[in-house]
PDB file of C-alpha atoms in Angstrom:
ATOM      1  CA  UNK A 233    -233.329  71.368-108.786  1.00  0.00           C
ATOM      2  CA  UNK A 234    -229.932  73.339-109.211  1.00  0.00           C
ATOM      3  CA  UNK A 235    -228.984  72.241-105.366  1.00  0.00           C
ATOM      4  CA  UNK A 236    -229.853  68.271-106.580  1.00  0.00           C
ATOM      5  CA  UNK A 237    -228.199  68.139-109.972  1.00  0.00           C
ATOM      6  CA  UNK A 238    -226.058  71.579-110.550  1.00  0.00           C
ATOM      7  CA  UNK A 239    -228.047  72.795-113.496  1.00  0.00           C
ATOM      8  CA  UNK A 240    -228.155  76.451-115.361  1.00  0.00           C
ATOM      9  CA  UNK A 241    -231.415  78.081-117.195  1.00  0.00           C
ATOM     10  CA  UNK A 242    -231.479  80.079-119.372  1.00  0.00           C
ATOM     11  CA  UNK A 243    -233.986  82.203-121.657  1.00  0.00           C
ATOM     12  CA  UNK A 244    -233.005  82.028-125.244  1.00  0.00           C
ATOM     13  CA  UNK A 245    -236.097  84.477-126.334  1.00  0.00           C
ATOM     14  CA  UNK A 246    -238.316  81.414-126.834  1.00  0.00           C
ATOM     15  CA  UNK A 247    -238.428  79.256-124.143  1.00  0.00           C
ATOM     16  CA  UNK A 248    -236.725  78.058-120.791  1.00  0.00           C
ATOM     17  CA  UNK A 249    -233.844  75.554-121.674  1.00  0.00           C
ATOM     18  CA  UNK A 250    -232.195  73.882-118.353  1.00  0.00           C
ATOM     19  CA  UNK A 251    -229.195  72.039-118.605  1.00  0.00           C
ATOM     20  CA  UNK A 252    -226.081  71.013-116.863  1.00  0.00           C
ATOM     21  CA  UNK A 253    -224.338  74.301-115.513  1.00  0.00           C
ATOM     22  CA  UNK A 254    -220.872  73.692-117.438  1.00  0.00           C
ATOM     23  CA  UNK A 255    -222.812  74.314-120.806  1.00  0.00           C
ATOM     24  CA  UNK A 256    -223.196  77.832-119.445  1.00  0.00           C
ATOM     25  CA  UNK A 257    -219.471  77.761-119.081  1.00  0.00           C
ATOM     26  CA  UNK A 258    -218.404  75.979-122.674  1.00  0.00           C
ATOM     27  CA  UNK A 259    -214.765  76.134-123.445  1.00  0.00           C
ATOM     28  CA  UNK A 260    -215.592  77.529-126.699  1.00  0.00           C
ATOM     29  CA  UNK A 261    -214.599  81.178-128.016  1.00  0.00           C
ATOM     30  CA  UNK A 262    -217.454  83.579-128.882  1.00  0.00           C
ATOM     31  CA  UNK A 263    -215.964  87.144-129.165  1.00  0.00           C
ATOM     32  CA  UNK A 264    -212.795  88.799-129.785  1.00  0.00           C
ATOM     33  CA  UNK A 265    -212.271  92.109-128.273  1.00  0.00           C
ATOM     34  CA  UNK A 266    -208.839  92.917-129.300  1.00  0.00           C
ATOM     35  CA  UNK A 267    -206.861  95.526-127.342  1.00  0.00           C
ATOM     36  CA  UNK A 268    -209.058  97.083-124.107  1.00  0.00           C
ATOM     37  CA  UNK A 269    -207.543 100.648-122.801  1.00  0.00           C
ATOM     38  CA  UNK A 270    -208.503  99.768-118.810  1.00  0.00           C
ATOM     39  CA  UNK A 271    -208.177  96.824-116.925  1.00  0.00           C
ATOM     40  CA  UNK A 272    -209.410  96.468-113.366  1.00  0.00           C
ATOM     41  CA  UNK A 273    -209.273  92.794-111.992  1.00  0.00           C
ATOM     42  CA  UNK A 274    -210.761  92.494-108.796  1.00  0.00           C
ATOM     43  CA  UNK A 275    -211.287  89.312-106.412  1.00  0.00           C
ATOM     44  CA  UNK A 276    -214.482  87.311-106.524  1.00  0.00           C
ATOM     45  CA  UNK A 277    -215.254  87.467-103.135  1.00  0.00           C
ATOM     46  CA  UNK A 278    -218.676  86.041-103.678  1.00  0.00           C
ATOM     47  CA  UNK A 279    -217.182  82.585-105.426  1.00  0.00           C
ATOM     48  CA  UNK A 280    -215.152  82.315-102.229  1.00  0.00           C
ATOM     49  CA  UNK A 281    -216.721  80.262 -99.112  1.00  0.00           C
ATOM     50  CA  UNK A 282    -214.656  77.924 -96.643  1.00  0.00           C
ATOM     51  CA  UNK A 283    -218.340  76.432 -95.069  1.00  0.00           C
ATOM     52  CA  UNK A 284    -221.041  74.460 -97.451  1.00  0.00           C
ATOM     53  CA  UNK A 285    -224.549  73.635 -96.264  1.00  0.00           C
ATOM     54  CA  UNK A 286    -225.739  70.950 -98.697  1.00  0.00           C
ATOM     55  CA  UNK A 287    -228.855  68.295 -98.859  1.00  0.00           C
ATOM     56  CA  UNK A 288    -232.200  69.675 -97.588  1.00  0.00           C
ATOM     57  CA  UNK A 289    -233.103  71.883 -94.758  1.00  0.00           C
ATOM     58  CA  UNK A 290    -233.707  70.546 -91.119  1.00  0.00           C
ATOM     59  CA  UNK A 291    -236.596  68.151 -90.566  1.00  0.00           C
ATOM     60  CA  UNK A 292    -238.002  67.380 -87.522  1.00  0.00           C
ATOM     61  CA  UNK A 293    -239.718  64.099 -86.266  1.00  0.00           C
ATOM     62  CA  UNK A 294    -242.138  63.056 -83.253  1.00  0.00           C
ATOM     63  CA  UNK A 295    -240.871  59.119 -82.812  1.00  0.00           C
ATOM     64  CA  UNK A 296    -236.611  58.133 -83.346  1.00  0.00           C
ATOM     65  CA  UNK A 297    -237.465  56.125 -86.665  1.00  0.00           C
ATOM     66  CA  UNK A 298    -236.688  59.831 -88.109  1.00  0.00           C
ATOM     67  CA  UNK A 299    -233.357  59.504 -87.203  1.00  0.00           C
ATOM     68  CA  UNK A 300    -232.841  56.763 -89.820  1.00  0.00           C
ATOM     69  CA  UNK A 301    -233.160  59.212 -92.765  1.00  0.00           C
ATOM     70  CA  UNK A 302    -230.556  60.189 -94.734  1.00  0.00           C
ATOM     71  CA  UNK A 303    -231.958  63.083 -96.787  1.00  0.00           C
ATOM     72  CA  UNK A 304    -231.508  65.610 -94.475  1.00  0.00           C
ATOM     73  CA  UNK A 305    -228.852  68.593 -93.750  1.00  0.00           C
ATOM     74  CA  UNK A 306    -225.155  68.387 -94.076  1.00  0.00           C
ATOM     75  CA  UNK A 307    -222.178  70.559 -93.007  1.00  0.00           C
ATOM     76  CA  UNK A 308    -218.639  70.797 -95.142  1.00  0.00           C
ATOM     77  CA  UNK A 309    -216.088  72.676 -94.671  1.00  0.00           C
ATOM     78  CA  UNK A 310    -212.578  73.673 -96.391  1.00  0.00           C
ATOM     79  CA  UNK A 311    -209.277  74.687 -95.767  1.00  0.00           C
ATOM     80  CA  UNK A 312    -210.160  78.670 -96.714  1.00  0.00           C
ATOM     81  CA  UNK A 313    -209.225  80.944 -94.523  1.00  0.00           C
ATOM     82  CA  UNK A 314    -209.009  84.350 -96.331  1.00  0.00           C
ATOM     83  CA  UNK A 315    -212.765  84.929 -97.162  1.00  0.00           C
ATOM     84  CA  UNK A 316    -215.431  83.838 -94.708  1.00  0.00           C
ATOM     85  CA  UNK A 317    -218.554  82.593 -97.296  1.00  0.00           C
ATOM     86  CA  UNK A 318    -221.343  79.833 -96.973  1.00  0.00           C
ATOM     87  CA  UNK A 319    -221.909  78.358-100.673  1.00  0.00           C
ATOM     88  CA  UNK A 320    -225.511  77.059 -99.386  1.00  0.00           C
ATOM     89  CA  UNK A 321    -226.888  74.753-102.312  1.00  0.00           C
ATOM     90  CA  UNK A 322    -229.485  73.207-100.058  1.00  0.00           C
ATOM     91  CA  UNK A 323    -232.460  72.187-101.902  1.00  0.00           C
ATOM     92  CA  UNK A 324    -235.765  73.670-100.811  1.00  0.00           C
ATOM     93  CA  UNK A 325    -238.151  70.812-101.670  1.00  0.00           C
ATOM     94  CA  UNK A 326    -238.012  67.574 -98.940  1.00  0.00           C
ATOM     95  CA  UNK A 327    -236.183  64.159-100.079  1.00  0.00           C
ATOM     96  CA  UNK A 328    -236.891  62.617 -96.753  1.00  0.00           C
ATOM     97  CA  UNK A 329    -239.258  59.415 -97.730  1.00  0.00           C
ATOM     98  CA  UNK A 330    -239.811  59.557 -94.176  1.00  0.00           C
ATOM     99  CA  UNK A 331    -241.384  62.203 -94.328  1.00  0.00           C
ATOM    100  CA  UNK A 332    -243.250  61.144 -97.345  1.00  0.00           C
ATOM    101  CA  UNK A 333    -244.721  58.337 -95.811  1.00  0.00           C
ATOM    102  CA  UNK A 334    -245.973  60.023 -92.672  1.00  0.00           C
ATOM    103  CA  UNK A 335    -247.443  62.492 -95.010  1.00  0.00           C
ATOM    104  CA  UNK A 336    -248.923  59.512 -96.986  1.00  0.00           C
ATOM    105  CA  UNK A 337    -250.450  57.738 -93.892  1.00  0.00           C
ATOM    106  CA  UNK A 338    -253.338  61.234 -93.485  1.00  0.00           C
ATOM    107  CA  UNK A 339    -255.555  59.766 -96.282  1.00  0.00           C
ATOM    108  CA  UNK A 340    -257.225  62.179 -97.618  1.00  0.00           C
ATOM    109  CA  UNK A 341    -260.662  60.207 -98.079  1.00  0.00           C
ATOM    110  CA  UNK A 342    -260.887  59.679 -94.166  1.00  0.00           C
ATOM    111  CA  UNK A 343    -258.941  63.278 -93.070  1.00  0.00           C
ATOM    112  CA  UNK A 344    -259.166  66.052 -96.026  1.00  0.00           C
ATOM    113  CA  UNK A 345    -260.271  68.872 -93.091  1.00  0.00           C
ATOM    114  CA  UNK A 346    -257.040  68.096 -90.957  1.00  0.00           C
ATOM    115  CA  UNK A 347    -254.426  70.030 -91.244  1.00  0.00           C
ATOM    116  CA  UNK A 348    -250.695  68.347 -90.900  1.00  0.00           C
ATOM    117  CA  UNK A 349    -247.333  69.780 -90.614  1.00  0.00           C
ATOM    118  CA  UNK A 350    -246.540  69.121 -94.435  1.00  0.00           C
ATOM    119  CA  UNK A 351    -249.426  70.712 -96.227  1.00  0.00           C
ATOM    120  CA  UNK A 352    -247.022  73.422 -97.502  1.00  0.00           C
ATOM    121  CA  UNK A 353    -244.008  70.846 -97.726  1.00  0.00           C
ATOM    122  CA  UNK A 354    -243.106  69.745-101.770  1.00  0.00           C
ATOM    123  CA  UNK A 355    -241.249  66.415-101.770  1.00  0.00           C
ATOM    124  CA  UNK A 356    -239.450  64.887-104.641  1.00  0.00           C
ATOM    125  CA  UNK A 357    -239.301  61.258-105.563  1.00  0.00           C
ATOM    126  CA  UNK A 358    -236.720  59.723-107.658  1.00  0.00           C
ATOM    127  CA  UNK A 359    -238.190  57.224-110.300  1.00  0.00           C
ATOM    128  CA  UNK A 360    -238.364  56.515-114.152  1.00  0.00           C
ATOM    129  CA  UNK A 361    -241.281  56.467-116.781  1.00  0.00           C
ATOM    130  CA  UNK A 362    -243.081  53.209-117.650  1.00  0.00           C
ATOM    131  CA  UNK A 363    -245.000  53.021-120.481  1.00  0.00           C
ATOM    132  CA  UNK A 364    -247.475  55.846-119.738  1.00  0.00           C
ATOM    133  CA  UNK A 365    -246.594  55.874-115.705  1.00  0.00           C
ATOM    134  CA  UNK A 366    -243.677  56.511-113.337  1.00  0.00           C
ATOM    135  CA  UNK A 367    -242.272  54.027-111.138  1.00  0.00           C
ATOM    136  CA  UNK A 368    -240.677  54.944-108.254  1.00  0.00           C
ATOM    137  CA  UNK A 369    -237.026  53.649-107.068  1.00  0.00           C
ATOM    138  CA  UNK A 370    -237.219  51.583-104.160  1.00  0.00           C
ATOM    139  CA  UNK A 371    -233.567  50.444-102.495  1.00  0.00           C
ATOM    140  CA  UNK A 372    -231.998  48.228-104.608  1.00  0.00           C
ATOM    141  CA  UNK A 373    -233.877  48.783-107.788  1.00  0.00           C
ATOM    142  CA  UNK A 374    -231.200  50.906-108.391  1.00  0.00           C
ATOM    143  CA  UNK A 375    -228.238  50.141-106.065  1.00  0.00           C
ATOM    144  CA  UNK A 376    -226.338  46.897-105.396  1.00  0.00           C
ATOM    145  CA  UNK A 377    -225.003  47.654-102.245  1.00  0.00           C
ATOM    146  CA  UNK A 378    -226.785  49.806 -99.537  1.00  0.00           C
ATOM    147  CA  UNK A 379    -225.608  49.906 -95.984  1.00  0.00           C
ATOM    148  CA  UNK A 380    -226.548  51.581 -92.711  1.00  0.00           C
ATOM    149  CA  UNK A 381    -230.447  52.485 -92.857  1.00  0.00           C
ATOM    150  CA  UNK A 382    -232.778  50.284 -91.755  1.00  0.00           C
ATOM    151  CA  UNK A 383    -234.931  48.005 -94.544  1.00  0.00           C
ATOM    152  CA  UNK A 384    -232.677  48.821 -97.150  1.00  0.00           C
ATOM    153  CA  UNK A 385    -234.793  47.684 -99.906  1.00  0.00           C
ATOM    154  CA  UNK A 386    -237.809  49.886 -98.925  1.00  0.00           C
ATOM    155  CA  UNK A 387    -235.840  53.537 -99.064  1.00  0.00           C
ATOM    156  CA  UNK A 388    -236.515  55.821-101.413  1.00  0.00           C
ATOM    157  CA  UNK A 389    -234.417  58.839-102.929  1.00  0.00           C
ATOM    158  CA  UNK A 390    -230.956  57.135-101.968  1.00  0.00           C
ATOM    159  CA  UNK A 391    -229.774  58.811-105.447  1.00  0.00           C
ATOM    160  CA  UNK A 392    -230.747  62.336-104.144  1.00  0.00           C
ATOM    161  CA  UNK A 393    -228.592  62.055-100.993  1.00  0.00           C
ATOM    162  CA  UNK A 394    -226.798  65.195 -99.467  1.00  0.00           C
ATOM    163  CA  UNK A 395    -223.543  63.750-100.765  1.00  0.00           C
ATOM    164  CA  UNK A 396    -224.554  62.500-104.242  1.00  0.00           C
ATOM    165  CA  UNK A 397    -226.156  66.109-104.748  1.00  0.00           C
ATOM    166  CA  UNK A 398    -222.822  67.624-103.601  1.00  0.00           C
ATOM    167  CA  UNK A 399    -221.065  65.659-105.679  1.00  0.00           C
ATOM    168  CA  UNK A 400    -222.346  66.963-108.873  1.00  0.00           C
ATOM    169  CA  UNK A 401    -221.230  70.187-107.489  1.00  0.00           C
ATOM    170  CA  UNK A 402    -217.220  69.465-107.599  1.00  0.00           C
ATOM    171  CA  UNK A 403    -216.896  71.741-110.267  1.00  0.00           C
ATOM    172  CA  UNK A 404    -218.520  74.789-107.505  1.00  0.00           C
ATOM    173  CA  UNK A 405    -216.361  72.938-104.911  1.00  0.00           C
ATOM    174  CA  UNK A 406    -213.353  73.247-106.279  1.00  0.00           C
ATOM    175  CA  UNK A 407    -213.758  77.691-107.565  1.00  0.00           C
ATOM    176  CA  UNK A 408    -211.817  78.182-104.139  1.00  0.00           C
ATOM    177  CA  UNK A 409    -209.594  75.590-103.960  1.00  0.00           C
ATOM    178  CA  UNK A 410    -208.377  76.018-107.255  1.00  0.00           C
ATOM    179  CA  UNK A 411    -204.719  77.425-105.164  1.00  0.00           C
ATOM    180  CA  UNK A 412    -204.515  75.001-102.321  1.00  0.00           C
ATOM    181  CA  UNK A 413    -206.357  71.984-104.107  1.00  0.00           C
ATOM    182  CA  UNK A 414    -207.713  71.308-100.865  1.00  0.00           C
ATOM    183  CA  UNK A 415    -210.106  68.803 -99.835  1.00  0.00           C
ATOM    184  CA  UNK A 416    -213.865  69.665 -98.529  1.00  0.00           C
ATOM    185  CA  UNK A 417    -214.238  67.999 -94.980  1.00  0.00           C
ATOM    186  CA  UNK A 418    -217.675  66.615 -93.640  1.00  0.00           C
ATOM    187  CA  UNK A 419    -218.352  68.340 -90.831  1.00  0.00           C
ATOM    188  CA  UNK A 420    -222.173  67.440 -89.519  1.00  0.00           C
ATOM    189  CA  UNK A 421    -225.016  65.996 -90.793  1.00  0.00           C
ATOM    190  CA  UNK A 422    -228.862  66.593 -88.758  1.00  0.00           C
ATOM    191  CA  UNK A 423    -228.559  63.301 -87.963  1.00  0.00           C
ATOM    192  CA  UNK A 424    -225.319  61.725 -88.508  1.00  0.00           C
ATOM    193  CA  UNK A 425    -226.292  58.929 -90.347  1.00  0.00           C
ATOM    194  CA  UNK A 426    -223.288  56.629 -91.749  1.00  0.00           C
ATOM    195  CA  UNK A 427    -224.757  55.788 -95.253  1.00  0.00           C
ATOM    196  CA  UNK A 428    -222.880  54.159 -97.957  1.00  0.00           C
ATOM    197  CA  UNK A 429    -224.547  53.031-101.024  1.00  0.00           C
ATOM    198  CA  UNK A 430    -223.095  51.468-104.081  1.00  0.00           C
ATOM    199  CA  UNK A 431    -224.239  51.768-107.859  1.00  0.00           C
ATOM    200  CA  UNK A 432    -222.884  48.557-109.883  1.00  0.00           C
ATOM    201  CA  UNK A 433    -220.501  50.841-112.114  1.00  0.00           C
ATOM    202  CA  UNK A 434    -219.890  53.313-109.488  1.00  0.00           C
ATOM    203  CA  UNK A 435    -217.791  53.354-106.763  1.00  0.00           C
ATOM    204  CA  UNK A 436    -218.989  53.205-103.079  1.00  0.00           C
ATOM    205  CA  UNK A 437    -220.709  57.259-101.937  1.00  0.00           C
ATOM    206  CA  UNK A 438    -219.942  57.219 -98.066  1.00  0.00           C
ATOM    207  CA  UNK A 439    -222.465  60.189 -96.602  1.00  0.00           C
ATOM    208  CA  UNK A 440    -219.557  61.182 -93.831  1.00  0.00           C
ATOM    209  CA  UNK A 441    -216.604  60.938 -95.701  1.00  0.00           C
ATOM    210  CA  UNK A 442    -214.485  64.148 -97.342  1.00  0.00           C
ATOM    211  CA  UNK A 443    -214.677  65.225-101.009  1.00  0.00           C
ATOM    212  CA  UNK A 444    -211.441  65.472-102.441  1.00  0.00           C
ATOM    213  CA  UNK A 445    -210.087  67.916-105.206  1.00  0.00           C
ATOM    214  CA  UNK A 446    -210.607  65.490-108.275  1.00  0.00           C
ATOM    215  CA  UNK A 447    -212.271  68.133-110.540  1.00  0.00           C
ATOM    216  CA  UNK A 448    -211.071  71.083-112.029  1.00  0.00           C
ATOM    217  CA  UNK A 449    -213.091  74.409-111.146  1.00  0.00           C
ATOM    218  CA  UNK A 450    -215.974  76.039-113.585  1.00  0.00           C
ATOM    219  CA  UNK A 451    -213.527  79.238-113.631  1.00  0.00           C
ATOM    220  CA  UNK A 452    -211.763  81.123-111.885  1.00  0.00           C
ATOM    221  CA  UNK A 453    -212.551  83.508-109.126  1.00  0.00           C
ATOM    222  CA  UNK A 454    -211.107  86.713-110.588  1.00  0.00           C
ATOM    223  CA  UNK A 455    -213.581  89.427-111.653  1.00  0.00           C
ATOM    224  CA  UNK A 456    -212.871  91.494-115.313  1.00  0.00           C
ATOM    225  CA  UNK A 457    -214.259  95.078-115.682  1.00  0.00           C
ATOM    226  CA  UNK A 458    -213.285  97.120-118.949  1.00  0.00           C
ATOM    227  CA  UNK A 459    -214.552  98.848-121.590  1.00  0.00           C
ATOM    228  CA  UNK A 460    -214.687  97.803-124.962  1.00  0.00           C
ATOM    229  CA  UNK A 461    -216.116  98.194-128.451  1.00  0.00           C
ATOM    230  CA  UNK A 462    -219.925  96.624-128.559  1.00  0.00           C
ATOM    231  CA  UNK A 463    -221.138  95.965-132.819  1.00  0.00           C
ATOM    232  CA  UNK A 464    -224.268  94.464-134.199  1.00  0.00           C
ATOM    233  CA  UNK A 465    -222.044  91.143-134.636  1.00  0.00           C
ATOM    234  CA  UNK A 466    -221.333  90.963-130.764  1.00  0.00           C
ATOM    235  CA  UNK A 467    -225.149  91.712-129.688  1.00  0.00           C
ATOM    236  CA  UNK A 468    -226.100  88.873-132.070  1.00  0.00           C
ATOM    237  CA  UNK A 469    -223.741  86.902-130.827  1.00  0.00           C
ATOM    238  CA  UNK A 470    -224.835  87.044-127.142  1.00  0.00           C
ATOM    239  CA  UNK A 471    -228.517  86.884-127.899  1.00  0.00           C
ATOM    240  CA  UNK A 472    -227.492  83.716-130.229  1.00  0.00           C
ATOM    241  CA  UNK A 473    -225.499  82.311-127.521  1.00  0.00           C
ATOM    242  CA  UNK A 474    -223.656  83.772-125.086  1.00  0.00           C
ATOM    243  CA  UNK A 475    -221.965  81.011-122.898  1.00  0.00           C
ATOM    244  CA  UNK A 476    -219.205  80.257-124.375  1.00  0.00           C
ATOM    245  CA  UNK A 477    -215.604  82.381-123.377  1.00  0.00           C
ATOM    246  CA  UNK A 478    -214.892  86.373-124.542  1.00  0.00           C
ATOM    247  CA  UNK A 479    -211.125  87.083-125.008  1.00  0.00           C
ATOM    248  CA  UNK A 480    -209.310  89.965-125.252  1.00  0.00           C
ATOM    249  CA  UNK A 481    -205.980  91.617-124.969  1.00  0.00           C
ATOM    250  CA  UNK A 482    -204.488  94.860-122.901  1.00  0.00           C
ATOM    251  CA  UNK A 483    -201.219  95.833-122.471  1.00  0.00           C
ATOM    252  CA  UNK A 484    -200.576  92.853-124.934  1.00  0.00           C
ATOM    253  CA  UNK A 485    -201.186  89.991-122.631  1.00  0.00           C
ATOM    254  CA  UNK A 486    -204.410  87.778-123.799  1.00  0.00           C
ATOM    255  CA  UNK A 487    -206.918  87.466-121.106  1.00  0.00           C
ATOM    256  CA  UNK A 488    -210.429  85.160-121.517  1.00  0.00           C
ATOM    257  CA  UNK A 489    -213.342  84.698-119.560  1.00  0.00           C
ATOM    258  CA  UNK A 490    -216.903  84.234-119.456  1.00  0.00           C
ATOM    259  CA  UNK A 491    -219.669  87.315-119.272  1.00  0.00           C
ATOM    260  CA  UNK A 492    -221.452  88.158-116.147  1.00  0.00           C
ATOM    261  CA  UNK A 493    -222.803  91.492-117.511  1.00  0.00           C
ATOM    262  CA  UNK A 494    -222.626  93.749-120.783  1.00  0.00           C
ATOM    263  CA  UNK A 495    -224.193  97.085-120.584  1.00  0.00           C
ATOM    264  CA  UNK A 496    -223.868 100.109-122.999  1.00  0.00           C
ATOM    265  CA  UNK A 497    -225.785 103.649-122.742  1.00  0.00           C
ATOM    266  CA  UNK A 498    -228.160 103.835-125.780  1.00  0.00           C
ATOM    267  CA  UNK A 499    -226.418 105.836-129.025  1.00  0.00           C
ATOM    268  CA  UNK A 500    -223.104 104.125-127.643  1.00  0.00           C
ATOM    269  CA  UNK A 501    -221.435 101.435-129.714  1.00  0.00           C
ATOM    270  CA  UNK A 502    -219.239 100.996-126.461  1.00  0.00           C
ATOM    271  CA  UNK A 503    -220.048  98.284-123.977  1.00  0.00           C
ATOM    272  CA  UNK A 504    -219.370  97.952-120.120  1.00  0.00           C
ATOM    273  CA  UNK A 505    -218.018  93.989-119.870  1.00  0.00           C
ATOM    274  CA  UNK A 506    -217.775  92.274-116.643  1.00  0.00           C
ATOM    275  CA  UNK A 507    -216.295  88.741-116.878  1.00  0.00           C
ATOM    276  CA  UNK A 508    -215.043  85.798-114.576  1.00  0.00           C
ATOM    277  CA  UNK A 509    -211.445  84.521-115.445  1.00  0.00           C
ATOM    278  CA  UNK A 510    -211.773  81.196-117.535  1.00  0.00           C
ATOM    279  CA  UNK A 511    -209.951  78.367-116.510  1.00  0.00           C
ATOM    280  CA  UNK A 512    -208.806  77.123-119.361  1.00  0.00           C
ATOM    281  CA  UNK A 513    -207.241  73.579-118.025  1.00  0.00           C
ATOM    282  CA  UNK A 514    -210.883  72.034-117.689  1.00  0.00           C
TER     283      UNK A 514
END
């Protein structure tokens, strides 16, 4: 569900707790380190890509009424150059309702011995709870405008599209832009269909337009490795919580960001940090 909605989970000792990914990144200090004797900074290469492959993985169709799905694979692309990465936050469960409906149309009562191409396949819907059941979205229960599918008010899943997901991903977008302020570029989509839906407060999502820089990155993509003092009050703290930002100091200029790993050899009140710059304009 992290490619649909950008989400973060984490394991607080008790139980699973999913959320939006920026509470992982809160702009709130945890730990003060004081004065560190080594400093390496190194680029993030990883949190660098110039090519995105968002929505769902190819599907594949035996009549051209498939072509009219939107929930499919997409392409973007930006203006990096330096580092060649693929950010792939394609989601591994279907949101084609084609696909649901075909899989629908096998009842089970008349066919449970045949075997179809989406036994295996996991679909998700996109609807609400009523009373004690769920109703599903259908077109314009939820939209006012919706252009360029056929039967408009029949289509299901038109809020998990390829570029609503992405969108709730600007803050991932944007980690390598963060120089340039570039814009992401559509490049392809499996089927290239020109979608554009409209939510009454929203503004109009077109599925083949470019995503422009409008929101600031999660951090930055600079990489902190030191060495540093590691009490009882910091353990607590990162078993308490441990997503908001660590600062620290060396060669008296204040540095902050937010922990990827702390390790320490047992018998050693010393602690092996490993950050990601904070960006501290969010």
């Amino acid at each position: 569900i992290d490619a649909l909605f950008n989400l973060g989970c984490w394991y607080n000792g008790t139980e699973f707790i999913i959320k939006d990914k920026v509470e992982f990144y809160k702009d709130a200090k945890i730990i003060t380190l004081g004065e560190v004797q080594e400093l390496e900074k190194s680029v993030g290469n990883e949190h660098y890509f110039n090519k995105i492959l968002a929505g769902y993985k190819d599907v594949s169709y035996e009549d051209v009424n498939g072509q009219q799905v939107p929930n499919v694979s997409m392409e973007m692309a930006n203006d990096g150059r330096s580092i060649q990465n693929t950010l792939d936050v394609r989601s591994n469960y279907r949101g084609d309702d084609y696909g649901i409906e075909l899989s629908r149309q096998k009842d089970i009562r008349f066919a449970y011995s045949e075997d179809t191409r989406f036994d295996n396949d996991n679909f998700f819907v996109v609807g609400q709870r009523d009373g004690g059941n769920f109703k599903t979205y259908q077109g314009y229960d939820n939209f006012e405008d919706i252009e360029g599918v056929f039967s408009p008010s029949t289509r299901l899943n038109l809020d998990i599209t390829p570029k609503r997901n992405l969108l709730r991903q600007l803050n991932r977008l944007s980690v390598p832009l963060f120089i340039s302020n570039g814009d992401t570029n559509f490049m392809r989509s499996q089927f290239g269909l020109e979608l554009t839906t409209k939510k009454s407060s929203d503004p109009t999502i077109e599925e083949v337009a470019d995503i422009p820089y409008t929101e600031e990155p999660l951090y930055y993509p600079e990489i902190y490795n030191f060495q540093s003092e590691l009490s009882i009050t910091n353990v607590l703290q990162l078993i308490s919580d441990p997503h908001g930002y660590v600062e620290f100091q060396y060669l008296g200029v204040t540095y902050s960001g937010y922990i990827l790993e702390v390790s320490s050899e047992p018998f050693n009140r010393r602690g092996n940090w490993t950050l990601i710059k904070r960006n501290p304009n969010r």
